Amino acid sequence: MSADRILLTNDDGIDAVGLRAVHDALDDDYDVVTVAPTGDRSSVGRALSDDVRVSDHELGYAVDGTPVDCVVAGLDELVPDVDLVLAGCNEGANLGSYVLGRSGTVSAAVEAAFFGVPAVAVSMYVPGGDDWWKTDLEPAQFEHAARATRYLVDNAFEAGVFEEVDYLNVNAPIADGDSAPMRVTRPSDWYGMTAEHDGNGGVTFDDPIWGRMTEADVPDSVGTDRRAVVDGEVSVSPLTVPHGVASNGALDGLAERYGDQ
């Protein structure tokens, strides 16, 4: 099996620079059909709409909905004969176990897996601390992400990667002229979210990790996704769905006693 036809989606919107970068890296040799949101739908996780509006776009279809809407509409109706779902390239990294469920980019890949279609989620780490999102990105800055995506699409099927995993979560450093090696990783389990009540009915949230994304400060060891991008590597995490079920004797005992209440 190979990825002859690809459904391309994202959560930044169909006109995002990152989506165009990976599209252009693949379009010469693959049949790439884009089914992506009309605008920014970042951090919506696996949110699903009741219905959506779909319009034609030069790259395929623009969907007034979420990334998961795009995958469901695409795989079940618009382009049901694809071999691979590619989500990205997201402008901003999707690193760490706690982030994966929030990410629209990763959620698109997860949804594809439930359809039985292999998927790759691709994101790019943008330096800049808490204000990284204010950066205006150019297509050339996605070079590492686009190159890694092309390499995986070209080779993962023949290598048997998708016989073992459902989707790949890829995070690349921003291109800076140097080469970026690839490392197989696991999602970091570090968690540091905080909440602060302002005393006037409001609560603000903060993820302090963005201020610690340096080699000296990042709280992750070699082998994690976050450490890899800080070290200038392309991180590839091989992941599966659905959620695992753990054997639990204590819960078994509770269930057995339930009828005695």
mmCIF file of C-alpha atoms in Angstrom:
data_model
loop_
_atom_site.group_PDB
_atom_site.id
_atom_site.type_symbol
_atom_site.label_atom_id
_atom_site.label_comp_id
_atom_site.label_asym_id
_atom_site.label_seq_id
_atom_site.Cartn_x
_atom_site.Cartn_y
_atom_site.Cartn_z
ATOM 1 C CA MET A 1 0.000 0.000 0.000
ATOM 2 C CA SER A 2 1.092 3.568 -0.661
ATOM 3 C CA ALA A 3 -0.332 7.025 -0.117
ATOM 4 C CA ASP A 4 -1.387 7.803 -3.675
ATOM 5 C CA ARG A 5 -4.293 10.031 -2.620
ATOM 6 C CA ILE A 6 -4.071 12.297 0.422
ATOM 7 C CA LEU A 7 -6.705 14.252 2.303
ATOM 8 C CA LEU A 8 -5.050 17.409 3.610
ATOM 9 C CA THR A 9 -6.590 19.350 6.483
ATOM 10 C CA ASN A 10 -5.543 21.595 9.371
ATOM 11 C CA ASP A 11 -6.905 23.789 12.156
ATOM 12 C CA ASP A 12 -5.362 27.121 11.103
ATOM 13 C CA GLY A 13 -7.631 27.459 8.081
ATOM 14 C CA ILE A 14 -7.429 26.520 4.439
ATOM 15 C CA ASP A 15 -5.421 29.612 3.472
ATOM 16 C CA ALA A 16 -2.745 29.151 6.161
ATOM 17 C CA VAL A 17 0.901 29.332 5.142
ATOM 18 C CA GLY A 18 1.715 26.005 6.814
ATOM 19 C CA LEU A 19 -0.957 24.083 4.926
ATOM 20 C CA ARG A 20 0.254 25.491 1.624
ATOM 21 C CA ALA A 21 3.845 24.554 2.490
ATOM 22 C CA VAL A 22 3.100 20.852 2.916
ATOM 23 C CA HIS A 23 0.640 20.879 0.023
ATOM 24 C CA ASP A 24 3.316 22.201 -2.311
ATOM 25 C CA ALA A 25 5.828 19.644 -1.015
ATOM 26 C CA LEU A 26 3.526 16.800 -2.061
ATOM 27 C CA ASP A 27 1.329 18.003 -4.887
ATOM 28 C CA ASP A 28 3.702 17.182 -7.756
ATOM 29 C CA ASP A 29 3.693 13.444 -7.028
ATOM 30 C CA TYR A 30 0.504 12.818 -5.044
ATOM 31 C CA ASP A 31 -3.179 13.485 -5.544
ATOM 32 C CA VAL A 32 -3.697 15.932 -2.677
ATOM 33 C CA VAL A 33 -7.268 17.002 -1.928
ATOM 34 C CA THR A 34 -7.651 19.655 0.741
ATOM 35 C CA VAL A 35 -10.654 19.594 3.056
ATOM 36 C CA ALA A 36 -9.913 22.275 5.625
ATOM 37 C CA PRO A 37 -11.710 24.857 7.766
ATOM 38 C CA THR A 38 -12.625 28.209 6.247
ATOM 39 C CA GLY A 39 -10.806 29.986 9.098
ATOM 40 C CA ASP A 40 -8.831 29.454 12.276
ATOM 41 C CA ARG A 41 -10.213 26.614 14.415
ATOM 42 C CA SER A 42 -7.195 26.131 16.661
ATOM 43 C CA SER A 43 -7.420 24.248 19.969
ATOM 44 C CA VAL A 44 -10.921 22.911 19.392
ATOM 45 C CA GLY A 45 -9.894 19.300 19.993
ATOM 46 C CA ARG A 46 -12.333 16.744 18.592
ATOM 47 C CA ALA A 47 -15.303 19.106 18.538
ATOM 48 C CA LEU A 48 -17.917 18.020 15.992
ATOM 49 C CA SER A 49 -20.648 20.229 14.522
ATOM 50 C CA ASP A 50 -24.225 19.194 13.788
ATOM 51 C CA ASP A 51 -23.800 20.211 10.159
ATOM 52 C CA VAL A 52 -21.445 22.329 8.068
ATOM 53 C CA ARG A 53 -21.373 24.404 4.911
ATOM 54 C CA VAL A 54 -18.913 23.287 2.227
ATOM 55 C CA SER A 55 -17.648 25.416 -0.638
ATOM 56 C CA ASP A 56 -15.249 24.784 -3.502
ATOM 57 C CA HIS A 57 -11.689 26.044 -3.113
ATOM 58 C CA GLU A 58 -8.728 25.991 -5.478
ATOM 59 C CA LEU A 59 -7.124 23.326 -3.239
ATOM 60 C CA GLY A 60 -10.299 21.275 -2.742
ATOM 61 C CA TYR A 61 -13.027 22.095 -0.242
ATOM 62 C CA ALA A 62 -13.401 24.792 2.422
ATOM 63 C CA VAL A 63 -15.544 23.667 5.359
ATOM 64 C CA ASP A 64 -17.205 26.070 7.761
ATOM 65 C CA GLY A 65 -16.453 23.828 10.710
ATOM 66 C CA THR A 66 -13.805 22.096 12.798
ATOM 67 C CA PRO A 67 -10.895 19.881 11.734
ATOM 68 C CA VAL A 68 -12.876 16.814 12.816
ATOM 69 C CA ASP A 69 -15.818 18.033 10.726
ATOM 70 C CA CYS A 70 -13.424 18.170 7.784
ATOM 71 C CA VAL A 71 -12.200 14.614 8.313
ATOM 72 C CA VAL A 72 -15.679 13.136 8.763
ATOM 73 C CA ALA A 73 -17.087 15.032 5.783
ATOM 74 C CA GLY A 74 -14.023 14.226 3.722
ATOM 75 C CA LEU A 75 -13.658 10.528 4.443
ATOM 76 C CA ASP A 76 -17.354 9.673 4.457
ATOM 77 C CA GLU A 77 -18.568 11.876 1.633
ATOM 78 C CA LEU A 78 -16.288 14.285 -0.225
ATOM 79 C CA VAL A 79 -13.148 12.170 -0.873
ATOM 80 C CA PRO A 80 -13.810 8.704 0.590
ATOM 81 C CA ASP A 81 -11.064 6.928 -1.351
ATOM 82 C CA VAL A 82 -7.950 8.473 0.213
ATOM 83 C CA ASP A 83 -4.999 6.471 1.525
ATOM 84 C CA LEU A 84 -3.762 8.954 4.122
ATOM 85 C CA VAL A 85 -4.971 11.930 6.123
ATOM 86 C CA LEU A 86 -2.385 14.673 6.616
ATOM 87 C CA ALA A 87 -3.153 17.386 9.166
ATOM 88 C CA GLY A 88 -1.013 20.527 9.139
ATOM 89 C CA CYS A 89 1.372 22.034 9.058
ATOM 90 C CA ASN A 90 0.195 23.715 12.226
ATOM 91 C CA GLU A 91 1.683 27.102 13.096
ATOM 92 C CA GLY A 92 2.885 26.245 16.603
ATOM 93 C CA ALA A 93 3.982 23.014 18.212
ATOM 94 C CA ASN A 94 1.683 20.302 19.560
ATOM 95 C CA LEU A 95 3.873 18.736 22.217
ATOM 96 C CA GLY A 96 3.138 16.753 25.357
ATOM 97 C CA SER A 97 0.402 14.294 26.252
ATOM 98 C CA TYR A 98 -1.840 16.944 27.749
ATOM 99 C CA VAL A 99 -1.825 19.011 24.561
ATOM 100 C CA LEU A 100 -2.768 16.235 22.147
ATOM 101 C CA GLY A 101 -6.451 16.154 23.085
ATOM 102 C CA ARG A 102 -6.809 19.923 22.711
ATOM 103 C CA SER A 103 -5.147 20.196 19.335
ATOM 104 C CA GLY A 104 -7.380 20.406 16.290
ATOM 105 C CA THR A 105 -4.440 19.287 14.171
ATOM 106 C CA VAL A 106 -3.855 16.117 16.167
ATOM 107 C CA SER A 107 -7.597 15.524 16.582
ATOM 108 C CA ALA A 108 -7.977 15.359 12.812
ATOM 109 C CA ALA A 109 -5.428 12.538 12.747
ATOM 110 C CA VAL A 110 -7.179 10.751 15.603
ATOM 111 C CA GLU A 111 -10.513 10.969 13.787
ATOM 112 C CA ALA A 112 -8.932 9.481 10.678
ATOM 113 C CA ALA A 113 -7.687 6.544 12.727
ATOM 114 C CA PHE A 114 -11.250 5.715 13.769
ATOM 115 C CA PHE A 115 -12.061 5.505 10.066
ATOM 116 C CA GLY A 116 -9.190 3.061 9.669
ATOM 117 C CA VAL A 117 -7.170 5.534 7.611
ATOM 118 C CA PRO A 118 -3.519 6.166 8.551
ATOM 119 C CA ALA A 119 -2.702 9.754 9.416
ATOM 120 C CA VAL A 120 0.131 12.182 10.029
ATOM 121 C CA ALA A 121 -0.266 15.321 12.140
ATOM 122 C CA VAL A 122 2.441 17.900 11.464
ATOM 123 C CA SER A 123 3.226 20.999 13.531
ATOM 124 C CA MET A 124 6.085 23.492 13.674
ATOM 125 C CA TYR A 125 7.602 24.861 16.858
ATOM 126 C CA VAL A 126 7.857 28.653 16.682
ATOM 127 C CA PRO A 127 10.259 30.212 19.213
ATOM 128 C CA GLY A 128 9.251 33.361 21.003
ATOM 129 C CA GLY A 129 7.969 32.372 24.423
ATOM 130 C CA ASP A 130 4.411 33.365 25.277
ATOM 131 C CA ASP A 131 4.230 35.693 22.271
ATOM 132 C CA TRP A 132 5.220 33.136 19.621
ATOM 133 C CA TRP A 133 1.798 33.371 17.980
ATOM 134 C CA LYS A 134 2.460 36.989 16.966
ATOM 135 C CA THR A 135 5.167 35.853 14.544
ATOM 136 C CA ASP A 136 4.422 36.376 10.838
ATOM 137 C CA LEU A 137 5.657 33.205 9.177
ATOM 138 C CA GLU A 138 7.033 32.758 5.678
ATOM 139 C CA PRO A 139 6.748 29.567 3.572
ATOM 140 C CA ALA A 140 10.513 28.960 3.732
ATOM 141 C CA GLN A 141 10.346 28.691 7.522
ATOM 142 C CA PHE A 142 8.323 25.480 7.145
ATOM 143 C CA GLU A 143 11.143 23.765 5.233
ATOM 144 C CA HIS A 144 11.984 21.234 7.965
ATOM 145 C CA ALA A 145 8.309 20.385 8.479
ATOM 146 C CA ALA A 146 7.630 20.033 4.767
ATOM 147 C CA ARG A 147 10.765 17.944 4.158
ATOM 148 C CA ALA A 148 9.990 15.590 7.056
ATOM 149 C CA THR A 149 6.390 15.247 5.908
ATOM 150 C CA ARG A 150 7.442 14.354 2.385
ATOM 151 C CA TYR A 151 9.963 11.822 3.663
ATOM 152 C CA LEU A 152 7.389 10.083 5.856
ATOM 153 C CA VAL A 153 4.700 10.050 3.185
ATOM 154 C CA ASP A 154 7.195 8.631 0.680
ATOM 155 C CA ASN A 155 8.498 5.890 2.955
ATOM 156 C CA ALA A 156 6.260 5.066 5.926
ATOM 157 C CA PHE A 157 3.899 2.732 4.099
ATOM 158 C CA GLU A 158 6.603 0.640 2.446
ATOM 159 C CA ALA A 159 8.466 0.441 5.753
ATOM 160 C CA GLY A 160 5.365 -0.988 7.462
ATOM 161 C CA VAL A 161 5.026 1.882 9.933
ATOM 162 C CA PHE A 162 1.234 1.940 9.772
ATOM 163 C CA GLU A 163 1.000 -1.772 10.442
ATOM 164 C CA GLU A 164 2.038 -0.937 14.009
ATOM 165 C CA VAL A 165 0.643 2.551 14.665
ATOM 166 C CA ASP A 166 -2.463 4.544 13.786
ATOM 167 C CA TYR A 167 -0.948 7.987 13.363
ATOM 168 C CA LEU A 168 2.264 9.940 13.638
ATOM 169 C CA ASN A 169 2.511 13.184 15.554
ATOM 170 C CA VAL A 170 5.309 15.180 13.941
ATOM 171 C CA ASN A 171 6.795 18.385 15.338
ATOM 172 C CA ALA A 172 9.559 20.186 13.494
ATOM 173 C CA PRO A 173 11.727 23.131 14.499
ATOM 174 C CA ILE A 174 11.411 26.338 12.515
ATOM 175 C CA ALA A 175 13.797 26.314 9.562
ATOM 176 C CA ASP A 176 16.948 28.352 10.140
ATOM 177 C CA GLY A 177 19.300 27.158 7.431
ATOM 178 C CA ASP A 178 20.724 24.190 9.351
ATOM 179 C CA SER A 179 19.696 20.582 8.772
ATOM 180 C CA ALA A 180 17.315 18.987 11.253
ATOM 181 C CA PRO A 181 17.742 15.281 12.107
ATOM 182 C CA MET A 182 14.729 13.128 12.908
ATOM 183 C CA ARG A 183 14.125 11.423 16.258
ATOM 184 C CA VAL A 184 11.401 8.943 17.239
ATOM 185 C CA THR A 185 9.897 10.220 20.485
ATOM 186 C CA ARG A 186 7.199 9.787 23.094
ATOM 187 C CA PRO A 187 4.902 12.629 24.175
ATOM 188 C CA SER A 188 6.174 14.402 27.269
ATOM 189 C CA ASP A 189 4.162 13.750 30.444
ATOM 190 C CA TRP A 190 5.215 17.057 32.058
ATOM 191 C CA TYR A 191 2.225 19.169 33.108
ATOM 192 C CA GLY A 192 2.292 22.642 34.597
ATOM 193 C CA MET A 193 -0.977 24.441 33.825
ATOM 194 C CA THR A 194 -1.971 27.087 36.356
ATOM 195 C CA ALA A 195 -5.104 29.120 37.055
ATOM 196 C CA GLU A 196 -5.360 32.492 38.785
ATOM 197 C CA HIS A 197 -8.536 34.116 40.107
ATOM 198 C CA ASP A 198 -8.506 37.877 39.664
ATOM 199 C CA GLY A 199 -10.930 38.465 42.557
ATOM 200 C CA ASN A 200 -13.497 39.963 40.219
ATOM 201 C CA GLY A 201 -15.124 36.890 38.756
ATOM 202 C CA GLY A 202 -12.442 36.036 36.225
ATOM 203 C CA VAL A 203 -9.924 33.209 36.057
ATOM 204 C CA THR A 204 -6.913 33.290 33.746
ATOM 205 C CA PHE A 205 -4.926 30.255 32.661
ATOM 206 C CA ASP A 206 -1.236 29.956 31.929
ATOM 207 C CA ASP A 207 0.951 27.248 30.427
ATOM 208 C CA PRO A 208 4.454 28.086 31.700
ATOM 209 C CA ILE A 209 6.179 25.672 29.348
ATOM 210 C CA TRP A 210 6.512 28.331 26.628
ATOM 211 C CA GLY A 211 8.867 30.292 28.845
ATOM 212 C CA ARG A 212 11.030 27.212 29.394
ATOM 213 C CA MET A 213 11.651 26.167 25.802
ATOM 214 C CA THR A 214 15.431 26.326 25.961
ATOM 215 C CA GLU A 215 17.979 23.531 26.239
ATOM 216 C CA ALA A 216 18.758 24.560 29.815
ATOM 217 C CA ASP A 217 15.205 25.093 31.065
ATOM 218 C CA VAL A 218 12.980 22.581 29.299
ATOM 219 C CA PRO A 219 11.826 19.985 31.872
ATOM 220 C CA ASP A 220 12.098 16.989 29.540
ATOM 221 C CA SER A 221 14.670 14.306 28.888
ATOM 222 C CA VAL A 222 16.036 13.045 25.588
ATOM 223 C CA GLY A 223 13.439 10.836 23.964
ATOM 224 C CA THR A 224 10.491 13.171 24.537
ATOM 225 C CA ASP A 225 8.858 15.236 21.832
ATOM 226 C CA ARG A 226 9.498 18.559 23.538
ATOM 227 C CA ARG A 227 13.188 17.915 24.131
ATOM 228 C CA ALA A 228 13.631 16.947 20.484
ATOM 229 C CA VAL A 229 12.382 20.223 19.024
ATOM 230 C CA VAL A 230 14.338 22.263 21.577
ATOM 231 C CA ASP A 231 17.430 20.351 20.438
ATOM 232 C CA GLY A 232 16.682 21.242 16.815
ATOM 233 C CA GLU A 233 15.348 17.808 15.835
ATOM 234 C CA VAL A 234 12.198 16.712 14.043
ATOM 235 C CA SER A 235 10.123 14.794 16.589
ATOM 236 C CA VAL A 236 8.020 11.845 15.371
ATOM 237 C CA SER A 237 5.772 10.163 17.946
ATOM 238 C CA PRO A 238 4.127 6.900 16.784
ATOM 239 C CA LEU A 239 0.687 6.788 18.442
ATOM 240 C CA THR A 240 -2.417 4.625 18.575
ATOM 241 C CA VAL A 241 -6.135 5.006 19.261
ATOM 242 C CA PRO A 242 -8.532 4.493 20.944
ATOM 243 C CA HIS A 243 -7.764 5.103 24.589
ATOM 244 C CA GLY A 244 -6.315 2.032 26.294
ATOM 245 C CA VAL A 245 -8.186 0.063 28.914
ATOM 246 C CA ALA A 246 -6.282 -0.861 32.071
ATOM 247 C CA SER A 247 -7.022 -3.987 34.089
ATOM 248 C CA ASN A 248 -8.150 -2.951 37.573
ATOM 249 C CA GLY A 249 -8.963 -5.521 40.218
ATOM 250 C CA ALA A 250 -10.278 -2.930 42.666
ATOM 251 C CA LEU A 251 -12.853 -1.718 40.149
ATOM 252 C CA ASP A 252 -13.790 -5.317 39.317
ATOM 253 C CA GLY A 253 -14.566 -5.855 42.992
ATOM 254 C CA LEU A 254 -16.698 -2.725 43.189
ATOM 255 C CA ALA A 255 -18.700 -3.795 40.146
ATOM 256 C CA GLU A 256 -19.301 -7.254 41.615
ATOM 257 C CA ARG A 257 -20.644 -5.735 44.848
ATOM 258 C CA TYR A 258 -22.856 -3.220 43.102
ATOM 259 C CA GLY A 259 -25.893 -5.526 43.025
ATOM 260 C CA ASP A 260 -25.673 -6.027 46.785
ATOM 261 C CA GLN A 261 -26.456 -2.393 47.537
#
